[in-house]
XYZ file of C-alpha atoms in Angstrom:
448
model
C -119.602 -154.638 -91.313
C -119.109 -150.940 -90.751
C -122.871 -150.274 -90.834
C -124.264 -149.118 -87.524
C -127.835 -149.953 -86.608
C -129.776 -148.130 -83.966
C -132.244 -150.300 -82.129
C -135.821 -149.135 -82.435
C -137.945 -148.886 -79.296
C -139.161 -152.400 -78.405
C -142.724 -153.137 -79.440
C -145.117 -155.824 -78.353
C -144.877 -158.438 -81.167
C -148.335 -159.812 -80.320
C -149.911 -156.366 -80.517
C -148.157 -155.691 -83.829
C -149.300 -159.023 -85.239
C -152.907 -158.437 -84.158
C -152.943 -154.967 -85.662
C -151.616 -156.140 -89.020
C -153.948 -159.150 -89.070
C -157.003 -157.033 -88.319
C -155.853 -154.481 -90.917
C -155.653 -157.037 -93.709
C -158.882 -158.739 -92.627
C -160.592 -155.399 -93.094
C -159.098 -155.190 -96.565
C -160.685 -158.578 -97.220
C -163.992 -157.171 -96.011
C -163.630 -154.352 -98.538
C -162.907 -156.929 -101.241
C -165.954 -158.978 -100.314
C -168.090 -155.855 -100.363
C -166.676 -154.590 -103.621
C -167.130 -157.927 -105.406
C -170.940 -158.032 -105.415
C -171.068 -154.272 -105.887
C -168.886 -154.564 -108.987
C -171.026 -157.403 -110.281
C -174.128 -155.277 -109.863
C -172.462 -152.503 -111.864
C -171.978 -154.886 -114.824
C -168.225 -154.507 -114.814
C -166.230 -157.030 -116.794
C -164.905 -159.900 -114.617
C -165.311 -158.112 -111.217
C -164.531 -161.214 -109.187
C -161.328 -161.687 -111.119
C -160.321 -158.138 -110.302
C -160.958 -158.774 -106.620
C -158.921 -161.926 -106.736
C -156.176 -160.037 -108.580
C -156.212 -157.380 -105.874
C -155.748 -160.070 -103.219
C -152.960 -161.631 -105.273
C -151.284 -158.230 -105.568
C -151.584 -157.830 -101.813
C -150.010 -161.252 -101.339
C -147.179 -160.296 -103.672
C -146.673 -157.054 -101.773
C -146.481 -158.888 -98.449
C -143.999 -161.370 -99.928
C -141.880 -158.536 -101.276
C -141.948 -156.799 -97.924
C -140.920 -160.085 -96.339
C -137.992 -160.408 -98.736
C -136.873 -156.872 -97.939
C -137.200 -157.496 -94.223
C -135.262 -160.744 -94.625
C -132.410 -158.915 -96.390
C -132.275 -156.188 -93.748
C -132.345 -158.788 -90.993
C -129.556 -160.812 -92.609
C -127.404 -157.679 -92.856
C -128.229 -156.836 -89.279
C -127.409 -160.392 -88.167
C -124.070 -160.200 -89.986
C -123.334 -156.904 -88.264
C -124.324 -158.419 -84.907
C -121.938 -161.314 -85.455
C -119.022 -159.143 -86.584
C -119.626 -156.577 -83.875
C -119.864 -159.348 -81.278
C -116.551 -160.813 -82.484
C -114.916 -157.380 -82.371
C -116.167 -156.668 -78.867
C -115.227 -160.193 -77.760
C -111.682 -159.668 -79.048
C -111.477 -156.254 -77.385
C -112.744 -157.718 -74.104
C -110.236 -160.582 -74.307
C -107.436 -158.135 -75.069
C -108.614 -155.806 -72.311
C -108.653 -158.619 -69.747
C -105.137 -159.650 -70.776
C -103.935 -156.056 -70.490
C -105.571 -155.696 -67.083
C -103.879 -158.885 -65.904
C -100.496 -157.692 -67.238
C -100.903 -154.290 -65.625
C -101.913 -155.835 -62.312
C -98.880 -158.135 -62.453
C -96.601 -155.198 -63.310
C -98.065 -153.122 -60.471
C -97.568 -156.030 -58.063
C -93.983 -156.394 -59.281
C -93.236 -152.698 -58.721
C -94.890 -152.834 -55.293
C -92.694 -155.806 -54.359
C -89.635 -153.967 -55.661
C -90.489 -150.920 -53.587
C -90.935 -153.068 -50.493
C -87.624 -154.859 -51.147
C -85.794 -151.578 -51.671
C -87.327 -150.099 -48.533
C -86.040 -153.118 -46.592
C -82.630 -152.597 -48.184
C -82.672 -148.907 -47.267
C -83.492 -149.780 -43.684
C -80.658 -152.324 -43.556
C -78.155 -149.984 -45.232
C -79.127 -147.141 -42.924
C -78.460 -149.364 -39.903
C -75.107 -150.551 -41.288
C -74.145 -147.013 -42.189
C -74.931 -145.770 -38.694
C -72.857 -148.608 -37.209
C -69.902 -147.936 -39.512
C -69.990 -144.220 -38.805
C -70.163 -144.890 -35.068
C -67.245 -147.364 -35.307
C -65.200 -144.852 -37.285
C -65.862 -142.132 -34.753
C -64.978 -144.429 -31.854
C -61.792 -145.641 -33.588
C -60.825 -142.042 -34.361
C -61.368 -141.024 -30.733
C -59.305 -143.979 -29.484
C -56.560 -143.236 -31.996
C -56.503 -139.639 -30.845
C -56.128 -140.658 -27.220
C -53.437 -143.219 -28.069
C -51.554 -140.625 -30.053
C -51.778 -138.095 -27.236
C -50.466 -140.721 -24.807
C -47.641 -141.562 -27.186
C -46.685 -137.914 -27.569
C -46.581 -137.496 -23.813
C -44.530 -140.656 -23.379
C -42.227 -139.711 -26.219
C -41.692 -136.270 -24.783
C -40.938 -137.650 -21.330
C -38.536 -140.294 -22.631
C -36.830 -137.813 -24.920
C -36.329 -135.418 -22.035
C -35.060 -138.252 -19.828
C -32.574 -139.354 -22.458
C -31.400 -135.803 -22.927
C -30.966 -135.283 -19.171
C -29.148 -138.611 -18.698
C -26.819 -137.965 -21.589
C -25.887 -134.546 -20.298
C -25.564 -135.892 -16.763
C -23.181 -138.639 -17.857
C -21.049 -136.120 -19.698
C -21.009 -133.761 -16.764
C -20.272 -136.520 -14.242
C -17.426 -137.871 -16.308
C -15.939 -134.430 -16.511
C -16.445 -133.760 -12.803
C -15.094 -137.124 -11.817
C -11.828 -136.278 -13.576
C -11.186 -133.369 -11.289
C -14.088 -131.168 -10.763
C -15.754 -132.725 -7.707
C -14.404 -132.285 -4.137
C -13.044 -135.372 -2.409
C -14.423 -134.178 0.868
C -17.879 -133.848 -0.623
C -17.863 -137.421 -1.979
C -16.447 -138.792 1.268
C -19.356 -137.338 3.165
C -21.878 -139.224 0.994
C -23.326 -142.366 2.549
C -25.104 -143.670 -0.604
C -25.098 -143.489 -4.383
C -28.038 -141.139 -4.319
C -26.278 -138.753 -1.942
C -23.105 -139.002 -3.989
C -25.142 -138.271 -7.182
C -26.752 -135.329 -5.424
C -23.301 -133.967 -4.475
C -22.095 -134.276 -8.050
C -25.347 -132.793 -9.464
C -25.078 -129.802 -7.134
C -21.513 -129.255 -8.284
C -22.516 -129.532 -11.945
C -24.359 -127.194 -14.275
C -27.645 -129.181 -14.432
C -30.842 -127.288 -13.755
C -32.818 -127.947 -10.638
C -35.621 -129.692 -12.602
C -33.139 -131.893 -14.467
C -31.316 -132.638 -11.254
C -34.549 -133.732 -9.546
C -35.530 -135.902 -12.505
C -32.085 -137.519 -12.594
C -32.022 -138.104 -8.852
C -35.475 -139.661 -8.965
C -34.412 -141.992 -11.755
C -31.313 -143.134 -9.977
C -33.144 -143.550 -6.710
C -35.788 -145.731 -8.340
C -33.296 -147.963 -10.181
C -30.381 -148.350 -7.801
C -30.059 -150.588 -4.782
C -28.491 -149.458 -1.521
C -25.577 -151.902 -1.527
C -22.899 -149.613 -0.143
C -24.565 -148.543 3.117
C -21.939 -148.540 5.999
C -18.908 -148.800 3.633
C -15.720 -146.735 4.394
C -15.368 -143.300 2.903
C -12.788 -144.395 0.343
C -14.878 -147.329 -0.728
C -17.922 -145.085 -1.045
C -16.072 -142.792 -3.309
C -14.776 -145.565 -5.540
C -18.170 -147.234 -5.654
C -20.098 -144.088 -6.245
C -17.787 -142.562 -8.798
C -17.963 -145.593 -11.087
C -21.409 -146.881 -10.152
C -23.178 -143.614 -10.824
C -21.967 -143.411 -14.400
C -22.789 -147.081 -14.979
C -26.236 -146.612 -13.527
C -26.879 -143.570 -15.676
C -25.669 -145.449 -18.739
C -28.131 -148.246 -17.978
C -30.871 -145.680 -17.547
C -29.941 -144.153 -20.869
C -30.078 -147.496 -22.639
C -33.438 -148.376 -21.069
C -34.882 -144.955 -21.934
C -33.775 -145.257 -25.529
C -35.215 -148.765 -25.758
C -38.506 -147.547 -24.299
C -38.584 -144.667 -26.745
C -37.923 -146.981 -29.694
C -40.606 -149.393 -28.453
C -43.106 -146.550 -28.014
C -42.380 -145.214 -31.480
C -42.697 -148.705 -33.033
C -45.955 -149.244 -31.243
C -47.208 -145.857 -32.412
C -46.295 -146.743 -35.974
C -48.116 -150.081 -35.768
C -51.131 -148.532 -34.051
C -51.261 -145.785 -36.665
C -51.026 -148.287 -39.490
C -53.751 -150.439 -37.973
C -55.958 -147.392 -37.499
C -55.391 -146.218 -41.043
C -56.369 -149.636 -42.373
C -59.449 -149.731 -40.169
C -60.283 -146.156 -41.083
C -59.944 -146.876 -44.792
C -62.045 -149.999 -44.486
C -64.786 -148.173 -42.611
C -64.689 -145.246 -45.020
C -64.959 -147.640 -47.962
C -67.911 -149.357 -46.342
C -69.521 -146.013 -45.586
C -68.931 -144.843 -49.154
C -70.334 -148.055 -50.588
C -73.317 -147.960 -48.218
C -74.052 -144.354 -49.172
C -73.868 -145.293 -52.849
C -76.153 -148.276 -52.333
C -78.481 -146.186 -50.195
C -78.707 -143.502 -52.873
C -79.394 -146.065 -55.587
C -82.030 -147.760 -53.436
C -83.805 -144.464 -52.782
C -83.657 -143.587 -56.470
C -85.011 -147.063 -57.242
C -87.898 -146.515 -54.842
C -88.712 -143.188 -56.486
C -88.528 -144.687 -60.008
C -90.609 -147.710 -59.011
C -93.156 -145.424 -57.371
C -93.478 -143.329 -60.539
C -93.775 -146.425 -62.712
C -96.332 -147.943 -60.347
C -98.394 -144.741 -60.437
C -98.244 -144.714 -64.244
C -99.284 -148.373 -64.399
C -102.156 -147.709 -62.011
C -103.323 -144.886 -64.282
C -103.150 -147.210 -67.298
C -105.010 -149.870 -65.320
C -107.771 -147.433 -64.475
C -108.188 -146.437 -68.136
C -107.994 -150.045 -69.370
C -110.462 -151.238 -66.728
C -112.856 -148.470 -67.705
C -112.557 -149.404 -71.379
C -113.063 -153.078 -70.494
C -116.198 -152.258 -68.519
C -117.467 -150.196 -71.451
C -116.808 -153.017 -73.914
C -118.481 -155.525 -71.597
C -121.569 -153.318 -71.307
C -121.548 -152.705 -75.070
C -121.481 -156.472 -75.669
C -124.367 -156.980 -73.250
C -126.365 -154.188 -74.918
C -125.535 -155.608 -78.335
C -126.728 -159.047 -77.278
C -129.981 -157.575 -75.989
C -130.449 -155.475 -79.124
C -129.748 -158.371 -81.480
C -132.006 -160.728 -79.521
C -134.783 -158.135 -79.560
C -134.399 -157.643 -83.299
C -134.428 -161.413 -83.828
C -137.598 -161.791 -81.774
C -139.250 -158.897 -83.631
C -138.230 -160.354 -86.974
C -139.555 -163.768 -85.975
C -142.832 -162.237 -84.837
C -143.148 -160.184 -88.039
C -142.349 -163.235 -90.179
C -144.981 -165.257 -88.353
C -147.473 -162.400 -88.738
C -146.813 -162.230 -92.481
C -147.359 -165.958 -92.718
C -150.685 -165.604 -90.937
C -151.654 -162.700 -93.208
C -150.775 -164.707 -96.312
C -152.786 -167.643 -94.977
C -155.728 -165.335 -94.301
C -155.514 -163.905 -97.812
C -155.390 -167.391 -99.301
C -158.466 -168.384 -97.330
C -160.208 -165.198 -98.456
C -159.528 -166.004 -102.098
C -160.843 -169.489 -101.551
C -163.928 -168.164 -99.785
C -164.650 -165.699 -102.603
C -164.318 -168.390 -105.193
C -166.599 -170.684 -103.211
C -169.229 -167.935 -102.761
C -169.342 -166.708 -106.385
C -168.662 -169.994 -108.154
C -167.202 -169.298 -111.604
C -168.217 -165.666 -111.686
C -164.642 -164.551 -112.081
C -164.705 -165.965 -115.603
C -167.977 -164.230 -116.585
C -168.421 -160.998 -118.534
C -171.375 -158.766 -117.695
C -171.531 -156.579 -120.794
C -175.095 -155.439 -121.792
C -174.546 -156.391 -125.407
C -174.408 -160.037 -124.414
C -177.924 -160.321 -122.892
C -181.496 -159.391 -123.643
C -183.543 -156.920 -121.647
C -185.310 -159.754 -119.925
C -182.000 -161.326 -119.046
C -180.717 -158.003 -117.760
C -183.784 -157.615 -115.603
C -183.526 -161.121 -114.314
C -179.795 -160.734 -113.819
C -180.334 -157.447 -112.014
C -182.807 -159.067 -109.690
C -180.485 -161.953 -109.124
C -177.524 -159.703 -108.500
C -179.510 -157.576 -106.074
C -180.404 -160.717 -104.222
C -176.776 -161.844 -104.260
C -175.612 -158.398 -103.110
C -177.936 -158.572 -100.130
C -176.775 -162.041 -99.290
C -173.148 -160.967 -99.666
C -173.706 -157.995 -97.388
C -175.262 -160.184 -94.716
C -172.466 -162.709 -95.193
C -169.880 -159.968 -94.748
C -171.527 -158.848 -91.538
C -171.434 -162.406 -90.253
C -167.764 -162.719 -91.224
C -166.957 -159.568 -89.276
C -168.818 -160.875 -86.219
C -167.063 -164.240 -86.450
C -163.707 -162.514 -86.844
C -164.427 -160.326 -83.823
C -165.143 -163.394 -81.701
C -161.986 -165.193 -82.871
C -159.763 -162.180 -82.430
C -161.581 -161.074 -79.285
C -161.628 -157.582 -80.740
C -164.071 -155.046 -79.392
C -163.319 -152.796 -82.386
C -164.336 -155.465 -84.938
C -167.457 -156.364 -82.918
C -168.474 -152.716 -82.896
C -167.780 -152.490 -86.638
C -170.006 -155.536 -87.300
C -172.869 -153.950 -85.334
C -172.481 -150.638 -87.148
C -172.320 -152.419 -90.502
C -175.518 -154.355 -89.738
C -177.290 -151.158 -88.752
C -176.107 -149.399 -91.896
C -177.261 -152.267 -94.134
C -180.726 -152.372 -92.471
C -181.174 -148.591 -92.653
C -180.111 -148.436 -96.266
C -182.445 -151.280 -97.215
C -185.431 -149.479 -95.660
C -184.567 -146.132 -97.227
C -183.576 -147.641 -100.563
C -180.116 -146.052 -100.296
C -176.733 -147.443 -101.253
C -175.260 -149.065 -98.089
C -171.765 -149.305 -99.575
C -170.922 -145.626 -99.076
C -171.644 -145.810 -95.334
C -169.955 -149.168 -94.937
C -166.859 -147.989 -96.810
C -166.728 -144.934 -94.575
C -166.895 -147.113 -91.463
C -164.193 -149.393 -92.824
C -161.986 -146.445 -93.814
C -162.201 -145.015 -90.298
C -161.343 -148.417 -88.859
C -158.389 -148.812 -91.223
C -156.988 -145.406 -90.280
C -157.316 -146.251 -86.604
C -155.543 -149.603 -87.032
C -152.791 -147.993 -89.100
C -152.071 -145.625 -86.225
C -152.002 -148.535 -83.783
C -149.653 -150.497 -86.065
C-alpha cells in the first residue's frame, strides 16, 4: 500500500478506557434522570425514548468500531507490505555490503600482490642494469687490451717484414765481411746488419729485442767464417719464424676479439631485453596499483553509502515494528473498551426496564385518564421521581467505588446535596443536576 500513516503520540490505553467508560456511564445517569422526568411531564412513551437513545448510542459505538476496524485493517496491511519492502531492502543491502566488502578485499589483495611484484621487478631490474654496466666495462677493457695487442703485433710484423727484406738485400752485397766476422753471436751480427740498414733506431731496438728473446746462443766460440755463415742464414730464418709467430698471434687475438665481442653483444642484448621487459612489467604493475587503488576507493565510497542506507532501513524497520505494535495495542485496548461500554449500555437498558416495569409501553396522554387519575398518577410519579433520583445517586456512588474515581464520588455528593436542597425549596433538581453532569462530561471529554 502506498498510504503512509503517521503514528500518533502513544496514549495510556487504561486511561483512555476509563475516560470513555466514565463518559458513557454519565450518559446513562442522564438517561436515568430524564426517564422519570419525562414520565412526570406526561410525554408519550418516555421510557421507550430513553431505551431508544441507549440503542442509538450502542449503534453509534458499533459503527465507530466498524470504522476503527477498517482503518486498523488498512493500517495492518500497510504494516505488512512496508515490513516486506524494508525486509527486502535490508536483505538486498546486506548482500550488496557483502559484495562490496569482498570486492574491496580483492582489490586490496591485488594491490598487495602488485606491490610485491614491483619490489621483485625493481630488484631484478637493478641487478640486470648492474650486470650490463659491469659487462660493458669489462668489454671496454678487453677491447682496449686487444687494440693495444693488435697495434703491437701489427708493428712487430711490419718491422720484421721490413727487416727481412733489408737483411736479404744486405746479405747479397751490402754488408761488410769484416763487420760480420767481428760478430761473436747472432744478436751482434743482427746488430751489425741493422746498423748498416735503413731501419730506425726504435725499430732496430724492437727487432734486436725480439731476436735476443727467441734465439739461443749456439754459435759462441765458432770461427769467424762459421759465424758469418751461421748468422747470415740464421738471422733471416729467425726473423721469418718471428714473423710467422707474430701473424699467428695477431690472428688469434683478432679471433678472440671477435668471439668476445659476439658473446658480449649476445649478453648485452639479453640483458637489455630483460631490462626492457622488466620496465614494461614494472610500468604495468604500477598502473595496476593505481587503478586498483582508485577502484578500491570507489568501492569504499559505495560501501559507506550502502551501509548508511542499510542502517537507515534497519532503523526504519525497527520503528515500523514499534509503531505497528503500538497501534495494535491501542486498537486492542479501544476494542476492549468499546466492548465494556456496550456491556454497560446493555446493563443500563436492563436496569431501566427492571426499574420501570412495562412503562415503556404506556402512553401518558391526559385524554386517557380522569382528573382523579391524573392527580393520583401525578402523586405516584412524583414519588417515583424521588425514588429514581435517590437511586441515581446511589448508582453514582456505587460506580465511583467500582471505578475508584474521585470525580464520580464528588459528583454523587454534589448530586445528593442538590436533590436535598431542591426538595426543601420545592425547586426542580434536574436543572442543577444536569448542569453538574454537563460540567463533568466536558471535563471527561477533554481527558479523553
